[in-house]
XYZ file of C-alpha atoms in Angstrom:
590
model
C -52.192 -20.683 112.323
C -55.799 -20.592 113.534
C -56.023 -16.958 112.522
C -54.799 -17.834 109.048
C -57.439 -20.488 108.470
C -60.133 -18.221 109.906
C -59.157 -15.507 107.467
C -58.950 -18.000 104.626
C -62.458 -19.218 105.427
C -63.718 -15.643 105.415
C -62.079 -14.984 102.056
C -63.556 -18.106 100.509
C -67.052 -16.741 101.114
C -66.301 -13.530 99.266
C -64.135 -14.267 96.266
C -63.901 -17.278 94.001
C -61.208 -17.914 91.461
C -59.234 -20.536 89.652
C -55.806 -20.312 88.128
C -54.154 -21.934 85.149
C -50.431 -22.588 84.896
C -49.483 -22.513 81.227
C -47.254 -25.238 79.827
C -45.735 -23.162 77.057
C -46.137 -20.142 74.808
C -47.766 -21.270 71.554
C -45.627 -18.840 69.545
C -43.475 -15.714 69.858
C -44.079 -13.503 66.825
C -45.195 -10.097 65.583
C -48.893 -10.933 65.500
C -51.671 -8.886 67.116
C -55.170 -9.570 65.722
C -56.675 -6.826 67.917
C -54.398 -3.856 67.198
C -53.148 -4.788 63.717
C -55.565 -7.348 62.245
C -54.459 -8.683 58.887
C -50.953 -7.231 59.211
C -47.637 -7.936 60.835
C -47.634 -6.253 64.240
C -45.210 -3.581 65.341
C -43.476 -5.667 68.019
C -43.076 -9.241 69.215
C -45.625 -10.918 71.470
C -45.584 -14.244 73.233
C -48.943 -15.962 72.983
C -50.966 -18.292 75.200
C -54.162 -20.179 74.435
C -55.836 -21.616 71.351
C -53.860 -22.794 68.330
C -55.998 -20.845 65.845
C -54.214 -17.628 66.760
C -53.696 -15.793 63.453
C -53.392 -12.324 61.906
C -57.188 -12.338 61.807
C -59.183 -14.408 64.253
C -62.369 -14.345 66.308
C -64.247 -16.446 68.839
C -65.640 -18.879 66.269
C -62.183 -19.539 64.855
C -60.537 -19.910 68.257
C -63.173 -22.463 69.283
C -62.063 -24.613 66.349
C -58.471 -24.697 67.605
C -56.889 -28.134 67.571
C -55.306 -27.538 70.952
C -54.785 -24.936 73.650
C -51.849 -24.227 75.935
C -54.188 -23.677 78.894
C -54.916 -26.648 81.190
C -58.661 -26.262 80.590
C -59.291 -27.534 77.041
C -62.571 -25.617 76.816
C -60.578 -22.376 77.097
C -59.209 -21.663 73.635
C -59.077 -17.923 74.240
C -56.000 -15.999 73.116
C -53.812 -14.112 75.597
C -50.669 -12.267 74.526
C -48.064 -9.824 75.835
C -44.712 -8.366 74.703
C -41.630 -10.526 75.049
C -38.622 -9.277 77.018
C -34.946 -9.162 76.018
C -31.496 -8.562 77.514
C -29.696 -5.716 75.704
C -25.949 -6.134 75.204
C -23.479 -3.261 75.267
C -23.178 -3.300 71.460
C -26.942 -2.877 71.088
C -27.875 -6.468 70.230
C -30.543 -8.364 72.174
C -31.119 -11.867 73.526
C -34.566 -13.165 74.475
C -35.346 -14.485 77.960
C -37.138 -17.613 79.100
C -40.505 -17.256 80.785
C -43.703 -18.885 81.978
C -47.221 -17.695 82.747
C -50.162 -18.176 85.110
C -53.672 -16.879 84.376
C -56.296 -16.239 87.058
C -60.070 -15.928 86.625
C -61.644 -14.119 89.611
C -65.348 -13.640 90.251
C -68.015 -13.445 92.951
C -69.087 -16.536 94.865
C -72.692 -15.499 94.308
C -74.172 -17.173 91.188
C -75.648 -14.736 88.696
C -73.383 -11.860 89.742
C -70.741 -12.352 87.054
C -71.481 -12.413 83.323
C -69.284 -14.395 80.940
C -67.703 -12.555 78.031
C -69.835 -12.393 74.872
C -68.652 -13.879 71.593
C -65.977 -11.847 69.778
C -65.165 -9.923 72.949
C -61.645 -8.510 73.071
C -59.767 -5.967 75.157
C -56.354 -4.564 76.009
C -54.880 -3.580 79.357
C -51.865 -1.256 79.371
C -50.301 1.097 76.810
C -47.059 0.310 74.910
C -46.228 4.012 74.450
C -46.021 4.863 78.157
C -42.618 5.745 79.585
C -43.761 7.591 82.725
C -45.882 6.593 85.725
C -49.105 8.271 86.845
C -49.977 7.138 90.401
C -53.574 8.294 89.898
C -54.194 6.101 86.864
C -56.142 2.903 87.514
C -54.826 1.558 84.228
C -51.224 2.006 85.350
C -51.943 0.608 88.792
C -53.080 -2.524 86.960
C -49.445 -3.217 86.030
C -46.811 -4.175 88.608
C -43.556 -6.107 88.745
C -42.606 -8.435 91.575
C -38.881 -8.758 92.270
C -38.710 -12.353 93.462
C -36.373 -13.677 96.110
C -37.447 -17.102 97.322
C -34.836 -17.003 100.071
C -35.486 -13.460 101.215
C -38.027 -10.728 100.641
C -39.927 -10.146 97.407
C -40.809 -6.549 96.581
C -43.383 -4.961 94.290
C -42.441 -2.222 91.820
C -44.344 -0.119 89.304
C -41.539 -0.538 86.786
C -38.983 -3.168 85.826
C -36.862 -3.401 88.994
C -33.441 -1.800 88.710
C -32.178 -4.088 91.458
C -31.099 -7.667 90.954
C -33.907 -10.150 91.608
C -32.353 -13.520 92.564
C -35.436 -15.567 91.693
C -36.535 -13.578 88.659
C -39.096 -10.897 87.871
C -42.826 -11.480 87.582
C -44.760 -9.048 85.396
C -48.345 -8.778 86.683
C -51.366 -7.241 85.008
C -55.090 -6.957 85.721
C -57.638 -6.586 82.930
C -60.704 -4.349 83.323
C -63.732 -6.279 84.592
C -66.651 -3.859 84.105
C -68.398 -3.826 80.703
C -70.776 -1.410 78.992
C -73.005 -4.366 78.086
C -73.144 -3.413 74.408
C -69.833 -3.408 72.578
C -67.455 -6.316 72.169
C -64.701 -3.894 71.142
C -64.001 -0.169 70.792
C -61.670 1.921 68.597
C -58.978 1.983 71.285
C -59.895 -1.548 72.447
C -60.402 -0.184 75.975
C -63.351 2.223 76.059
C -65.999 -0.518 76.183
C -64.640 -1.695 79.555
C -63.574 -0.110 82.851
C -61.775 -1.044 86.034
C -63.584 -1.661 89.317
C -64.582 1.315 91.473
C -61.713 0.788 93.914
C -59.023 0.154 91.336
C -57.900 -2.784 89.221
C -58.535 -5.390 91.929
C -61.131 -4.037 94.351
C -64.599 -2.525 94.379
C -67.644 -3.057 92.188
C -68.988 -2.123 88.768
C -70.893 0.865 90.156
C -70.402 3.148 87.139
C -73.753 3.213 85.273
C -71.852 3.351 81.991
C -70.208 0.014 82.804
C -72.793 -1.914 84.832
C -71.945 -5.480 83.815
C -69.476 -7.427 85.961
C -67.159 -9.653 83.936
C -64.722 -12.250 85.236
C -61.536 -10.444 86.219
C -58.532 -11.814 84.383
C -55.225 -11.439 86.173
C -52.079 -12.605 84.419
C -48.573 -13.034 85.755
C -45.599 -13.728 83.519
C -42.402 -14.950 85.132
C -39.090 -14.008 83.486
C -35.841 -15.737 84.477
C -33.890 -12.495 84.903
C -31.769 -13.868 87.739
C -29.831 -16.031 85.296
C -28.563 -12.851 83.633
C -27.285 -10.982 86.681
C -23.711 -12.182 86.205
C -23.763 -10.727 82.673
C -24.908 -7.237 83.652
C -21.381 -5.913 83.197
C -21.743 -6.608 79.467
C -25.128 -4.903 79.194
C -25.955 -1.582 77.579
C -27.454 -0.499 80.885
C -25.946 -2.652 83.663
C -28.323 -1.309 86.324
C -31.406 -2.381 84.341
C -30.499 -4.390 81.220
C -33.935 -5.670 80.217
C -36.031 -4.207 77.405
C -39.522 -5.128 76.236
C -40.109 -5.858 72.557
C -41.539 -2.377 71.857
C -38.256 -0.781 72.953
C -39.407 -0.191 76.527
C -36.711 -0.369 79.232
C -39.066 0.979 81.925
C -41.974 -1.478 82.039
C -44.466 1.402 82.102
C -45.470 0.350 78.590
C -46.243 -3.229 79.597
C -49.586 -4.413 78.236
C -51.570 -7.531 77.463
C -54.364 -8.496 75.086
C -57.290 -10.889 75.471
C -59.667 -12.380 72.914
C -62.505 -14.584 74.142
C -62.482 -18.168 72.907
C -64.154 -20.347 75.551
C -66.506 -23.052 74.310
C -70.085 -21.787 74.297
C -71.723 -21.773 77.730
C -68.763 -23.180 79.669
C -67.432 -19.968 81.195
C -70.861 -18.863 82.438
C -71.385 -22.262 84.023
C -67.961 -21.989 85.631
C -68.403 -18.537 87.192
C -71.823 -19.581 88.511
C -70.691 -22.882 90.000
C -66.905 -23.142 90.383
C -66.619 -22.055 94.024
C -65.261 -25.203 95.592
C -61.623 -24.432 96.331
C -60.488 -21.255 98.111
C -56.946 -21.612 96.808
C -57.552 -21.464 93.073
C -57.177 -25.170 92.351
C -59.664 -25.995 89.556
C -59.583 -29.757 90.136
C -62.816 -29.954 92.102
C -64.606 -27.915 89.435
C -63.441 -30.428 86.855
C -64.693 -33.209 89.124
C -68.103 -31.533 89.060
C -68.098 -31.686 85.267
C -67.944 -27.899 84.855
C -64.909 -28.193 82.593
C -62.088 -30.641 81.908
C -58.447 -30.543 82.952
C -55.424 -31.699 81.001
C -52.417 -32.175 83.236
C -49.763 -33.117 80.716
C -49.075 -31.902 77.228
C -48.223 -28.925 75.077
C -49.728 -26.837 72.309
C -47.751 -24.850 69.775
C -48.095 -23.431 66.304
C -45.485 -23.116 63.601
C -44.351 -19.706 62.428
C -46.480 -17.338 60.358
C -43.686 -14.823 59.719
C -40.235 -15.363 58.180
C -38.335 -13.514 60.881
C -36.172 -14.566 63.803
C -37.738 -13.329 67.036
C -35.870 -15.275 69.724
C -32.270 -16.077 70.472
C -29.670 -13.343 69.904
C -30.749 -10.586 67.515
C -28.935 -7.574 66.048
C -32.003 -5.459 66.820
C -35.495 -5.818 68.200
C -37.820 -7.215 65.514
C -39.686 -4.453 63.714
C -38.714 -0.804 64.043
C -38.382 -0.530 67.817
C -35.470 1.617 68.960
C -35.100 1.718 72.722
C -36.975 4.782 73.991
C -36.171 5.564 77.642
C -38.259 7.096 80.409
C -39.389 10.696 80.250
C -41.881 11.051 77.422
C -44.314 8.943 75.438
C -42.676 6.599 72.966
C -43.257 6.886 69.236
C -44.380 3.693 67.571
C -42.450 3.505 64.284
C -43.623 1.992 61.021
C -41.387 -0.845 59.863
C -39.835 -0.166 56.426
C -38.725 -3.790 56.110
C -41.559 -6.192 55.431
C -40.605 -9.786 56.250
C -41.940 -12.712 54.324
C -45.058 -14.593 55.327
C -45.309 -18.326 55.861
C -48.248 -20.581 55.006
C -49.849 -22.875 55.995
C -49.599 -22.682 59.765
C -49.871 -25.948 61.684
C -50.684 -26.839 65.275
C -48.620 -29.484 67.020
C -48.466 -30.938 70.506
C -45.067 -32.608 70.534
C -41.592 -31.154 70.646
C -41.395 -30.801 66.867
C -44.027 -30.270 64.168
C -44.562 -32.931 61.534
C -45.321 -30.258 58.927
C -44.142 -26.735 58.285
C -45.269 -24.085 55.850
C -43.260 -22.258 53.221
C -42.587 -18.599 52.543
C -45.410 -17.531 50.242
C -44.903 -13.758 50.406
C -41.251 -12.715 50.103
C -39.945 -10.006 52.378
C -39.518 -6.481 51.041
C -37.253 -3.614 52.015
C -38.475 -0.048 51.580
C -36.755 3.304 52.191
C -36.465 4.052 55.889
C -39.454 5.858 57.312
C -39.155 7.371 60.759
C -42.690 8.659 60.932
C -44.946 7.191 63.585
C -47.090 4.326 62.442
C -50.708 5.121 61.846
C -53.262 4.179 64.420
C -54.259 0.589 64.211
C -57.557 -0.228 62.557
C -60.388 -1.721 64.511
C -60.212 -5.477 64.613
C -61.890 -7.396 61.897
C -64.232 -10.203 62.764
C -63.989 -11.934 59.425
C -61.778 -14.961 59.139
C -61.273 -17.908 56.898
C -61.519 -21.451 58.163
C -59.057 -21.533 61.027
C -55.723 -22.750 59.759
C -53.495 -25.246 61.378
C -50.047 -24.224 62.345
C -46.618 -24.346 60.827
C -43.295 -22.959 59.804
C -40.251 -22.383 61.884
C -38.667 -19.232 60.630
C -40.457 -16.063 61.557
C -40.873 -12.845 59.654
C -42.969 -9.735 59.471
C -44.704 -7.713 56.831
C -47.231 -5.008 56.455
C -49.010 -6.802 53.678
C -52.071 -8.855 54.445
C -51.025 -12.415 55.189
C -52.035 -15.254 52.937
C -54.836 -17.572 53.821
C -53.839 -20.755 55.517
C -54.949 -24.290 55.172
C -57.040 -26.209 57.624
C -55.104 -27.566 60.554
C -53.452 -30.888 60.600
C -54.633 -33.434 63.074
C -53.037 -33.181 66.472
C -53.646 -34.721 69.824
C -55.424 -32.567 72.344
C -52.784 -31.141 74.603
C -52.882 -30.736 78.265
C -51.323 -28.392 80.672
C -50.305 -28.088 84.234
C -51.051 -26.079 87.310
C -47.477 -24.963 87.632
C -45.947 -22.295 85.441
C -43.350 -23.555 83.028
C -41.328 -22.157 80.202
C -42.368 -20.880 76.846
C -39.769 -22.884 75.039
C -40.339 -26.408 73.939
C -37.749 -28.193 71.899
C -35.034 -25.689 72.611
C -32.667 -26.226 75.464
C -31.373 -23.846 78.037
C -27.641 -23.423 78.095
C -25.644 -24.266 81.144
C -24.203 -21.591 83.361
C -20.659 -22.040 82.164
C -18.456 -18.997 82.023
C -18.897 -16.427 79.282
C -16.537 -16.862 76.360
C -14.477 -14.072 74.904
C -16.503 -11.489 72.995
C -16.676 -11.999 69.272
C -16.018 -9.329 66.686
C -19.629 -9.116 65.671
C -22.972 -9.879 67.271
C -23.962 -12.477 64.722
C -27.311 -13.805 65.831
C -27.305 -17.328 67.127
C -29.258 -19.977 65.333
C -32.334 -20.753 67.329
C -32.110 -24.146 68.908
C -28.388 -24.451 68.403
C -26.585 -26.301 71.152
C -23.223 -24.722 70.440
C -21.902 -22.045 72.723
C -22.566 -18.466 71.734
C -20.011 -15.780 72.437
C -21.112 -12.590 74.112
C -21.554 -9.871 71.464
C -18.659 -7.496 70.975
C -19.349 -4.111 72.583
C -19.911 -1.274 70.156
C -19.612 2.461 70.566
C -22.720 3.047 68.503
C -25.728 3.792 70.707
C -28.993 2.098 69.837
C -31.464 3.901 72.042
C -32.110 6.749 69.657
C -35.404 7.306 67.907
C -33.871 6.696 64.487
C -34.358 3.162 63.219
C -31.553 0.825 64.104
C -29.592 -0.691 61.223
C -31.291 -3.776 59.951
C -29.305 -6.960 59.939
C -30.462 -9.688 57.624
C -30.176 -12.955 59.406
C -31.460 -16.373 58.636
C -34.772 -17.311 60.097
C -35.004 -19.757 62.931
C -34.641 -23.369 61.991
C -36.542 -24.657 64.994
C -40.272 -23.909 65.109
C -40.487 -23.674 68.885
C -39.188 -20.433 70.376
C -35.661 -20.650 71.687
C -34.139 -18.251 74.158
C -30.452 -18.923 73.734
C -28.229 -17.463 76.395
C -25.057 -16.039 74.829
C -21.607 -16.870 76.014
C -22.453 -20.234 77.496
C -21.684 -23.843 76.816
C -23.816 -26.735 75.592
C -27.236 -27.031 77.193
C -27.583 -29.298 80.193
C -31.308 -29.092 80.902
C -34.403 -28.240 78.878
C -35.621 -24.675 78.555
C -39.140 -25.977 78.796
C -39.067 -25.198 82.512
C -38.087 -21.818 83.954
C -36.111 -21.497 87.156
C -39.080 -21.528 89.513
C -38.190 -23.535 92.607
C -41.668 -23.176 94.084
C -45.099 -23.674 92.519
C -46.699 -20.443 91.378
C -50.153 -21.500 92.457
C -51.263 -21.122 96.085
C -51.095 -23.801 98.739
C -53.463 -24.041 101.739
C -51.077 -23.153 104.543
C -48.829 -20.203 105.377
C -46.031 -20.656 102.833
C -42.535 -21.295 104.079
C -41.125 -19.060 101.364
C -41.536 -15.299 101.841
C -43.458 -14.103 98.828
C -47.232 -13.789 98.453
C -49.287 -16.155 96.384
C -52.774 -15.987 95.051
C -55.501 -15.378 97.520
C -57.405 -12.381 98.703
C -56.649 -9.215 100.571
C -57.208 -10.793 103.970
C -55.019 -13.866 103.581
C -51.635 -13.379 105.263
C -49.854 -15.579 102.743
C -46.627 -13.682 103.258
C -45.225 -10.561 104.856
C -46.385 -7.536 102.903
C -43.471 -6.165 100.856
C -42.475 -2.604 101.588
C -43.025 -0.101 98.802
C -39.809 0.932 97.088
C -38.838 4.539 96.650
C -41.082 6.283 94.180
C -43.892 3.750 94.482
C -47.214 5.130 95.696
C -48.635 3.603 98.839
C -51.762 1.585 98.151
C -53.023 0.846 101.630
C -54.325 -2.707 101.675
C -54.084 -3.028 97.928
C -51.242 -4.359 95.854
C -52.455 -3.676 92.351
C -51.459 -6.248 89.850
C -50.103 -8.308 92.678
C -52.320 -11.315 93.038
C -52.325 -11.281 96.800
C -55.260 -8.861 96.552
C -58.081 -9.741 94.222
C -61.029 -7.546 95.140
C -64.164 -8.816 96.776
C -67.478 -10.412 96.041
C -70.434 -11.659 97.999
C -72.218 -14.875 98.818
C -71.087 -17.992 100.606
C -68.491 -20.502 99.601
C -69.308 -24.041 98.596
C -67.505 -27.316 99.043
C -67.817 -29.715 96.161
C -65.133 -32.268 96.928
C -62.880 -33.477 99.684
C -60.292 -30.853 100.515
C -56.935 -31.943 99.215
C -54.056 -31.799 101.624
C -50.724 -30.100 101.169
C -48.913 -33.249 100.132
C -51.397 -33.904 97.339
C -50.947 -30.380 95.995
C -47.178 -30.666 96.182
C -47.287 -33.970 94.325
C -49.456 -32.385 91.678
C -46.991 -29.539 91.274
C -44.149 -31.971 90.819
C -46.172 -34.031 88.375
C -46.770 -30.942 86.272
C -43.121 -30.229 85.690
C -41.411 -28.843 88.756
C -40.056 -32.199 89.846
C -38.273 -32.812 86.551
C -37.004 -29.251 86.622
C -35.477 -29.664 90.068
C -33.805 -32.875 89.017
C -32.356 -31.185 85.949
C -31.075 -28.338 88.103
C -29.466 -30.891 90.433
C -27.801 -32.592 87.480
C -26.583 -29.211 86.314
C -25.123 -28.465 89.763
C -23.288 -31.791 89.769
C -21.808 -31.070 86.331
C -20.692 -27.603 87.403
C -19.158 -28.972 90.615
């Protein structure tokens, strides 16, 4: 125990960070203002951050957001990543529940780290990858943690092919060295670089990238364990999960970031927020560096008339499953969904306003040619719209302008990761009903049981576009991840199955998986590398147990909170209600 606290004290003098547990995803749609500004994106993303997330957006627009899903209201940045689905034997898909935690890591020494400039944006990862290069820093930035809260959690470079009882956590580091000139680049990556030692260690020693930025590390938890009993009905029972771009490997995992912090706040934070060695931002808020909201939500209504969650006949867009072995081809979508306007922000379970379809969807002859390279992001944007419309959609035409946002209360968020869903409910774990004759997509938000899709002999992992199935758009604005073959919901989907807080606690954890900290903190036994995974020495890239190093001495700005206080805070932010709901569910099942 003494050794642990000695190491923790040493770490606190080298590396500062705070973390943000995200209450909910603000939307799950085919929108990507970096890669495909002004157009419907190629695949579905789940989005965190400011409510002014649109087809076109920039820092100025994000700062005018009515709300943000991060717990720090001054952070209205946009963060997004591909959603993940379970693929049934007949080729249909059902979306999973998830939650996210974002880390900002930086040196304890004031003046060492430079805040992002206005209109800064970047991407980490590559959606076309289907192989792993152990020498690539960019690929080392992506890892997957197979969670087992009652056993041993193990890190993989791909989506684990083993069953993970407590779910899978996708982990990604963003580059943190900048050329000091460009806020973007044609590939959205060349203006930044990873640290000299890899994604999470070293310095910005390359003269072409001399400026040290805050290092953003993002982990997204997916409740894969709930699906293990249904693997026998999956297209690939050994690994049934597929990312929205048709990736069953995880090598194509990626994430996008667009800067949207209020002016001056992030620089003040990286210079002065060094008061808690465990990532708790409370003492920084007590110093007046930024504010914290500990309860609330932020969502936007749909921009696209297309169902993106629940059970779907195919992945939205033109995204056939492309397995490991060679780079994937990103297909153009011949079917342009309708667009919805205006878009409204809301902080409750349901919006008070929704938009209407203003651009009808169009179907064109199938085109199997790869989509053209995405244009560079545009910085122009109309007055940031509010948010609206339930049913999603997608189209390659430029979206209509949207109206100014409706008034909405400023949301808050928590330090514990919770689910992306809001008003939708998670089904109980009742037995799977008999397969139906067709995989008719479930209505999002429906409480009725959904039968497991009927297996089909037609493969869907070919490069040719999968047959399009016209289905009604979602009738519930908040994303729903309906689990097929199960009975009426018994507890809200707003909270994923995370029995332990995702943020660190200041003592050796009783549960055997690592939490945030630094390379010296023995927060948990180091997981052994699985077969095929390159040894990384003391590093665990993408795994937030290792976060690089800095210099300077730590500071104490408030009384150190004890374990009980942190546990109470975790419960207050959602875990307590989740555990109670799980207990109620267990009683019902018994």
